[in-house]
Amino acid sequence: MKRREILKAGALGLLTGSLSGARGYEERFAGRKLRVGLIGTGWQGKVDLFRLIQVAPVEVVSLCDVNAKCLDEAARIVAERQISKKTPRKYNDYREMFAAKDLDAVLIGTPDHWHALQMIDAVESGLDVFVQKPIGVDVRECEAMHRAARRTGKVVQVGMQRRTTEHLMRAKKEIFDSGKIGRVAQADIYTYYGGSGVFAQEPVPVPNGFDYELWAGPAPKLPFRPQLQRGLWRAFMEYSNGYLGDMGVHMFDMTRWFLGLKWPKRIWSTGGIYIKQKGVANIPDTQTVIFEYDDLEVVWNHRNWSDAPDPKYPWGGTYHGENGELKASVFGFDFRKYRSSEKISADVVYELDQYPEDKTEPRLEKHAAPAVRGLMKDWLDRIADRGRPVCDIEEGMISTICCILGNISLQLHRPLEWDPIACQVKNDEEANALLARPYRSPWKHPM
């Protein structure tokens, strides 16, 4: 570990202390309810907001979405679940929601290409922010988000759920921090989800009640396909960074957190669309990325067309240490010590008895709900004491940028050496020209 970049002393203490929950909520917020809003009332936005309502008596003042049907549904459910039973105001344009000046904090659950502008506008409007991962779609967006958070002093929590997953917190403490696994020389992270065939929808007219112009915003306005409304915008690089930016960022962030890593010195990627060539998606279906540190390689692999080598671990990480091996995922972990019968295992904690709404909520990933609640509790604690949350915007920036650089390496077919001080790729002007994506007029890039 001596040559590895280590997080500052006390990081674990910050983590464990932050999960005390929203104790003393009324006292810490001077007897008033925190006024919150949500931008993006689709699946993930509702998951985040409803977990926040579960852990604290916040008042949901307003909701924003370009999909009128989705917006109406979210407003109805919020009125049922929040203590006041009030129906939040509904907005099509988030800028109008901010102009009302009646919020303390906002959650952002929009597609990735919108995160940067909305988060920056939020903190400059005086709001603390919970923003979903990845924080942006290009490197300069991520840097601008970090600068804006520090300039305004606002608390920005990123939705990296692994840092508040109970069994993974235990793995960090018992396997890594204790030294049980020994020096880790290689970490394999991976996903083999997505084997359901090609994405081949034909374009159709934009449905009534869906503002596609505003949905596309600063990104290219591709021909409209129905599944763009249901998360499959992730199949297009115009709105995402593919499986690496969606699934990979979680596992890379988990690895950095486990091992106390900051920036790798070199990133190298290979891959392409090898199997799903007849669809309209333009993200790699096969990709390997090596994040190289001084004494460690973190290797990402995805194949969204095959079975997982270990059916128990279709999405996770395997950590090869000098004393043993750990497999970890959202559902549990298994540690085995080399040349020994010693094993340690743990499973995910669901909390269904404490939070019965989880049992029937449509599309909820029940295994992830406790981790989202943990992120919300930590966010509230840090809003109260103005500290840095467990997945502060800086951590989200590092994990996101490294994944974006992986895709740039794939595009250029060569390794990249990142200079975090100069904020550029060393000796590679072609790569540096790709650090910011062009914005569609009239939107302006925040670089």
XYZ file of C-alpha atoms in Angstrom:
447
model
C 0.000 0.000 0.000
C 2.932 2.354 0.550
C 3.068 3.584 -3.049
C -0.672 3.796 -3.509
C -2.501 7.076 -3.256
C -4.429 6.890 0.024
C -7.436 8.924 1.039
C -6.840 11.333 3.861
C -6.889 9.953 7.383
C -10.318 9.927 8.886
C -12.234 9.028 5.735
C -13.607 5.870 7.309
C -14.643 7.808 10.383
C -16.511 10.266 8.179
C -18.275 7.363 6.489
C -19.385 5.573 9.623
C -20.381 8.800 11.333
C -22.418 9.928 8.356
C -24.709 6.917 8.502
C -26.192 7.856 11.886
C -29.354 8.701 9.994
C -31.366 11.886 10.161
C -31.334 11.927 13.959
C -32.326 15.225 15.481
C -33.730 16.374 12.153
C -36.039 19.023 13.603
C -33.325 20.392 15.880
C -30.672 20.530 13.163
C -32.973 22.251 10.700
C -34.346 24.732 13.262
C -37.712 23.024 13.523
C -38.599 23.419 9.852
C -38.860 20.984 7.006
C -36.198 21.026 4.338
C -37.845 22.118 1.082
C -36.787 19.885 -1.787
C -37.443 19.485 -5.493
C -36.750 16.812 -8.073
C -35.692 17.218 -11.712
C -36.353 14.068 -13.712
C -39.312 12.079 -12.378
C -38.566 8.844 -14.214
C -37.537 5.604 -12.574
C -34.285 6.613 -10.844
C -35.513 10.069 -9.874
C -38.520 8.612 -8.072
C -36.380 5.916 -6.432
C -34.123 8.590 -4.943
C -36.900 10.958 -3.880
C -39.042 8.253 -2.269
C -36.065 6.982 -0.253
C -35.480 10.556 0.968
C -39.114 10.810 2.056
C -38.671 7.536 3.948
C -35.794 8.809 6.101
C -36.760 12.423 6.830
C -39.892 14.608 7.007
C -38.871 16.793 4.080
C -41.428 18.827 2.139
C -41.402 18.096 -1.591
C -42.297 21.506 -2.992
C -41.845 20.987 -6.724
C -41.188 18.469 -9.465
C -39.872 18.981 -12.998
C -39.996 16.768 -16.073
C -40.380 17.128 -19.833
C -42.708 14.098 -19.816
C -46.134 15.286 -18.637
C -47.448 11.788 -17.961
C -44.453 10.868 -15.820
C -44.660 14.205 -14.011
C -48.341 13.762 -13.142
C -47.754 10.250 -11.821
C -44.849 11.368 -9.622
C -46.866 14.291 -8.201
C -49.708 11.937 -7.285
C -47.422 9.493 -5.463
C -45.549 12.260 -3.633
C -48.862 13.655 -2.357
C -49.715 10.201 -1.022
C -46.356 9.659 0.674
C -45.231 12.964 2.127
C -46.472 13.967 5.578
C -48.217 17.159 4.478
C -50.137 15.304 1.717
C -49.637 18.374 -0.452
C -49.284 17.976 -4.194
C -46.004 19.510 -5.385
C -46.001 22.123 -8.114
C -45.153 20.789 -11.562
C -42.710 22.317 -14.047
C -41.645 21.471 -17.571
C -38.472 23.606 -17.399
C -36.181 23.341 -14.362
C -35.118 26.974 -14.742
C -38.658 28.076 -13.899
C -38.593 25.828 -10.839
C -35.385 27.491 -9.615
C -36.785 30.963 -10.358
C -39.523 30.386 -7.751
C -36.783 30.577 -5.064
C -38.629 28.351 -2.599
C -36.265 25.349 -2.415
C -33.396 24.423 -0.100
C -32.178 21.378 -2.014
C -32.784 19.529 -5.259
C -32.356 15.993 -6.566
C -31.289 15.495 -10.188
C -32.384 12.262 -11.866
C -32.318 13.312 -15.512
C -30.361 11.579 -18.316
C -26.605 12.010 -18.063
C -26.291 14.732 -20.700
C -28.325 17.112 -18.497
C -26.527 16.638 -15.164
C -23.883 19.318 -15.553
C -26.039 22.313 -16.475
C -28.699 21.447 -13.916
C -26.265 20.857 -11.052
C -24.314 24.041 -11.752
C -27.499 26.124 -12.042
C -28.741 24.552 -8.797
C -25.723 25.420 -6.658
C -25.589 28.900 -8.173
C -29.248 29.254 -7.156
C -28.240 28.508 -3.562
C -29.313 24.858 -3.433
C -27.633 21.767 -2.053
C -27.731 18.932 -4.587
C -28.083 15.177 -4.909
C -27.048 14.266 -8.470
C -27.099 10.846 -10.042
C -23.990 9.221 -11.434
C -22.115 9.631 -13.720
C -21.916 13.307 -12.947
C -21.372 14.365 -16.579
C -20.785 13.115 -20.105
C -17.485 14.876 -20.779
C -14.396 15.748 -18.760
C -14.824 19.533 -18.825
C -18.416 19.236 -17.575
C -17.217 17.240 -14.571
C -14.508 19.751 -13.746
C -16.972 22.646 -14.029
C -19.377 20.892 -11.664
C -16.639 20.417 -9.084
C -15.551 24.052 -9.361
C -19.132 25.288 -8.992
C -19.714 23.218 -5.864
C -16.539 24.502 -4.238
C -17.132 28.107 -5.339
C -20.634 28.182 -3.858
C -19.894 26.018 -0.809
C -22.889 23.801 -1.515
C -23.149 20.163 -0.453
C -23.247 17.900 -3.511
C -23.817 14.180 -3.024
C -23.390 11.811 -5.989
C -25.507 8.663 -6.313
C -22.666 6.131 -6.011
C -24.622 3.580 -3.988
C -21.815 1.174 -3.169
C -20.310 3.516 -0.569
C -23.405 3.138 1.613
C -24.147 -0.547 0.967
C -24.013 -2.257 4.368
C -22.281 -5.496 3.375
C -19.722 -3.588 1.285
C -18.988 -1.267 4.196
C -18.336 -4.399 6.231
C -16.049 -5.761 3.489
C -14.087 -2.523 3.430
C -13.562 -2.612 7.184
C -12.977 -6.349 7.734
C -11.159 -7.335 4.552
C -9.304 -4.265 3.265
C -8.786 -1.850 6.157
C -7.838 -4.658 8.553
C -5.163 -5.902 6.150
C -6.700 -9.376 5.970
C -6.495 -9.524 2.167
C -2.969 -8.094 2.138
C -1.634 -5.935 -0.668
C -4.010 -6.016 -3.624
C -2.144 -6.232 -6.938
C -5.064 -6.657 -9.317
C -8.754 -5.818 -9.227
C -11.134 -7.181 -11.844
C -14.421 -5.300 -12.206
C -17.113 -6.282 -14.673
C -20.688 -6.574 -15.864
C -22.294 -9.198 -18.062
C -25.812 -7.788 -17.969
C -27.674 -6.764 -21.089
C -27.911 -10.002 -23.047
C -31.480 -9.394 -24.215
C -30.750 -8.797 -27.891
C -30.112 -5.745 -30.042
C -31.784 -2.370 -29.671
C -33.474 -1.963 -33.051
C -36.448 0.363 -32.581
C -37.459 2.451 -35.559
C -38.032 6.209 -35.149
C -41.630 7.333 -34.499
C -43.357 10.701 -34.092
C -42.812 12.372 -30.725
C -45.839 11.636 -28.501
C -48.053 14.378 -27.099
C -46.951 15.578 -23.690
C -43.269 14.864 -24.284
C -41.038 17.888 -24.909
C -38.328 16.234 -26.976
C -36.622 19.508 -27.823
C -36.032 20.230 -24.144
C -35.245 16.580 -23.382
C -32.366 16.658 -25.887
C -31.226 20.044 -24.626
C -27.473 20.495 -25.146
C -27.053 17.083 -26.802
C -27.692 16.108 -30.431
C -31.373 15.605 -31.232
C -31.443 12.094 -32.679
C -34.550 10.630 -34.325
C -37.050 9.919 -31.541
C -37.497 6.319 -30.399
C -40.020 5.336 -27.690
C -37.484 3.679 -25.395
C -35.594 6.960 -25.013
C -38.265 7.674 -22.393
C -37.475 4.491 -20.453
C -33.744 4.588 -19.916
C -32.491 3.254 -23.237
C -31.001 6.639 -24.033
C -28.003 4.876 -22.447
C -27.662 2.952 -25.728
C -26.400 6.137 -27.413
C -23.093 7.878 -26.751
C -24.788 11.201 -27.511
C -26.537 10.957 -24.124
C -24.238 8.707 -22.086
C -20.889 6.955 -21.873
C -22.225 3.464 -22.496
C -21.896 0.523 -20.145
C -18.594 1.863 -18.824
C -20.195 5.148 -17.796
C -23.331 3.505 -16.413
C -22.320 0.207 -14.802
C -18.545 0.576 -14.791
C -18.497 3.840 -12.866
C -20.195 2.124 -9.909
C -17.609 -0.638 -9.693
C -14.632 1.604 -10.377
C -15.843 3.956 -7.647
C -16.319 1.009 -5.284
C -12.745 -0.074 -5.995
C -11.318 3.375 -5.373
C -13.258 3.533 -2.105
C -12.164 0.049 -1.002
C -8.493 0.692 -1.723
C -8.131 4.434 -1.124
C -7.288 5.321 -4.716
C -7.399 8.642 -6.495
C -6.261 9.119 -10.115
C -4.662 6.312 -12.163
C -1.493 7.207 -14.017
C -2.563 5.560 -17.282
C -5.844 4.397 -18.851
C -6.034 2.053 -21.813
C -9.115 0.590 -23.484
C -9.973 -1.830 -26.272
C -13.288 -3.124 -27.562
C -16.148 -2.238 -29.865
C -19.500 -3.427 -31.182
C -18.612 -7.037 -31.917
C -21.919 -8.915 -31.543
C -24.878 -6.493 -31.570
C -24.019 -5.025 -34.943
C -27.539 -5.055 -36.376
C -29.024 -2.660 -33.834
C -29.087 1.136 -33.725
C -27.154 1.482 -30.461
C -23.671 2.985 -30.820
C -22.138 2.019 -27.465
C -19.550 -0.801 -27.225
C -21.042 -4.201 -26.458
C -17.562 -5.481 -25.551
C -14.937 -3.438 -23.735
C -11.843 -3.834 -21.583
C -10.295 -0.893 -19.733
C -7.083 -0.981 -17.709
C -6.766 1.692 -15.027
C -3.079 1.537 -14.148
C -1.719 2.640 -10.763
C 1.868 2.350 -9.551
C 1.425 -1.069 -7.937
C -2.058 -2.085 -9.048
C -4.125 -2.700 -12.162
C -7.892 -2.201 -12.052
C -9.330 -3.998 -15.084
C -12.892 -3.393 -16.290
C -14.619 -5.864 -18.620
C -18.115 -5.874 -20.027
C -19.818 -8.189 -22.471
C -23.506 -7.377 -22.755
C -24.206 -10.473 -24.818
C -22.820 -13.407 -22.797
C -23.356 -15.288 -19.556
C -21.250 -14.328 -16.557
C -18.221 -16.559 -15.815
C -19.539 -16.771 -12.216
C -23.361 -16.722 -12.207
C -23.340 -15.406 -8.632
C -21.352 -12.353 -9.741
C -22.729 -10.955 -13.024
C -21.875 -7.392 -11.909
C -19.180 -6.783 -9.329
C -15.498 -6.891 -8.503
C -12.891 -9.566 -7.731
C -9.902 -8.410 -5.687
C -6.700 -10.458 -5.767
C -4.608 -9.823 -2.669
C -1.411 -11.388 -1.418
C -3.331 -13.268 1.311
C -6.674 -13.994 -0.295
C -9.373 -13.142 -2.801
C -12.592 -11.172 -2.368
C -15.605 -11.216 -4.686
C -18.054 -8.375 -4.080
C -21.311 -7.295 -5.672
C -24.514 -5.464 -4.879
C -25.905 -8.736 -3.465
C -23.095 -9.811 -1.138
C -19.427 -10.726 -0.837
C -17.286 -13.847 -0.461
C -13.724 -13.804 0.868
C -11.439 -16.828 0.873
C -7.958 -16.985 2.302
C -5.335 -18.761 0.179
C -4.193 -22.203 1.347
C -6.691 -22.078 4.192
C -10.259 -23.043 5.016
C -11.004 -19.511 6.259
C -13.925 -17.870 4.486
C -16.069 -14.807 5.205
C -19.352 -14.107 3.450
C -22.208 -11.640 3.735
C -25.468 -10.966 1.935
C -27.310 -7.761 1.139
C -29.653 -6.374 3.795
C -33.082 -5.507 2.341
C -34.889 -3.621 5.194
C -38.293 -4.617 3.811
C -39.877 -4.841 7.263
C -38.815 -1.304 8.177
C -39.853 0.152 4.814
C -42.865 -1.813 3.481
C -43.260 0.548 0.506
C -40.209 -1.168 -0.972
C -42.177 -4.403 -1.390
C -44.585 -3.033 -3.975
C -42.841 -0.068 -5.613
C -42.660 -0.716 -9.380
C -39.184 -1.422 -10.806
C -37.463 -0.734 -7.483
C -34.143 -2.558 -7.104
C -34.896 -3.755 -3.576
C -31.270 -4.614 -2.911
C -30.229 -1.017 -3.656
C -32.912 0.767 -1.628
C -31.033 0.607 1.721
C -27.920 2.056 0.090
C -29.940 4.937 -1.383
C -31.384 5.615 2.065
C -27.830 5.652 3.402
C -26.818 8.238 0.810
C -29.837 10.376 1.712
C -29.133 10.214 5.453
C -25.522 11.181 4.842
C -26.597 14.026 2.531
C -28.940 15.416 5.195
C -26.237 15.143 7.855
C -23.803 17.059 5.685
C -26.382 19.706 4.770
C -26.778 20.247 8.491
C -23.070 20.411 9.396
C -21.799 21.677 5.974
C -19.266 18.865 5.726
C -18.283 16.741 2.735
C -20.630 13.826 1.979
C -19.500 10.229 1.606
C -19.653 10.544 -2.183
C -18.742 14.187 -2.520
C -18.676 15.775 -5.965
C -14.869 15.375 -6.045
C -15.167 11.591 -5.704
C -17.881 11.554 -8.349
C -15.689 13.662 -10.607
C -12.683 11.332 -10.370
C -14.677 8.160 -10.986
C -16.647 9.691 -13.847
C -13.679 11.308 -15.621
C -11.658 8.094 -15.504
C -14.490 6.225 -17.232
C -14.851 8.971 -19.846
C -11.103 8.744 -20.504
C -11.539 5.004 -20.980
C -13.943 5.694 -23.819
C -11.632 8.303 -25.348
C -8.797 5.768 -25.228
C -11.026 3.287 -27.057
C -11.888 5.903 -29.680
C -8.222 6.763 -30.282
C -6.855 3.206 -29.945
C -4.078 4.205 -27.553
C -3.360 4.631 -23.826
C -3.821 8.009 -22.154
C -1.737 9.490 -19.348
C -3.854 11.877 -17.312
C -2.367 14.881 -15.520
C -4.833 15.807 -12.739
C -2.948 19.005 -11.932
C -2.979 20.379 -15.479
C -6.372 18.717 -16.149
C -5.294 17.305 -19.479
C -3.877 14.249 -21.184
C -0.106 14.364 -21.346
C 1.390 14.971 -24.776
C -1.808 14.231 -26.681
C -3.580 17.200 -28.225
C -5.963 14.964 -30.163
C -7.204 13.442 -26.899
C -7.421 16.841 -25.230
C -9.630 18.073 -28.060
C -12.150 15.387 -27.019
C -12.407 16.454 -23.372
C -15.456 18.635 -24.130
C -18.346 17.648 -26.363
C -19.946 20.243 -28.636
C -23.209 21.661 -27.276
C -26.301 22.116 -29.405
C -27.363 25.757 -29.725
C -28.520 27.745 -27.806
C -27.039 25.844 -24.834
C -23.560 26.872 -23.660
C -20.937 24.483 -22.356
C -19.919 25.285 -18.734
C -16.180 24.662 -19.278
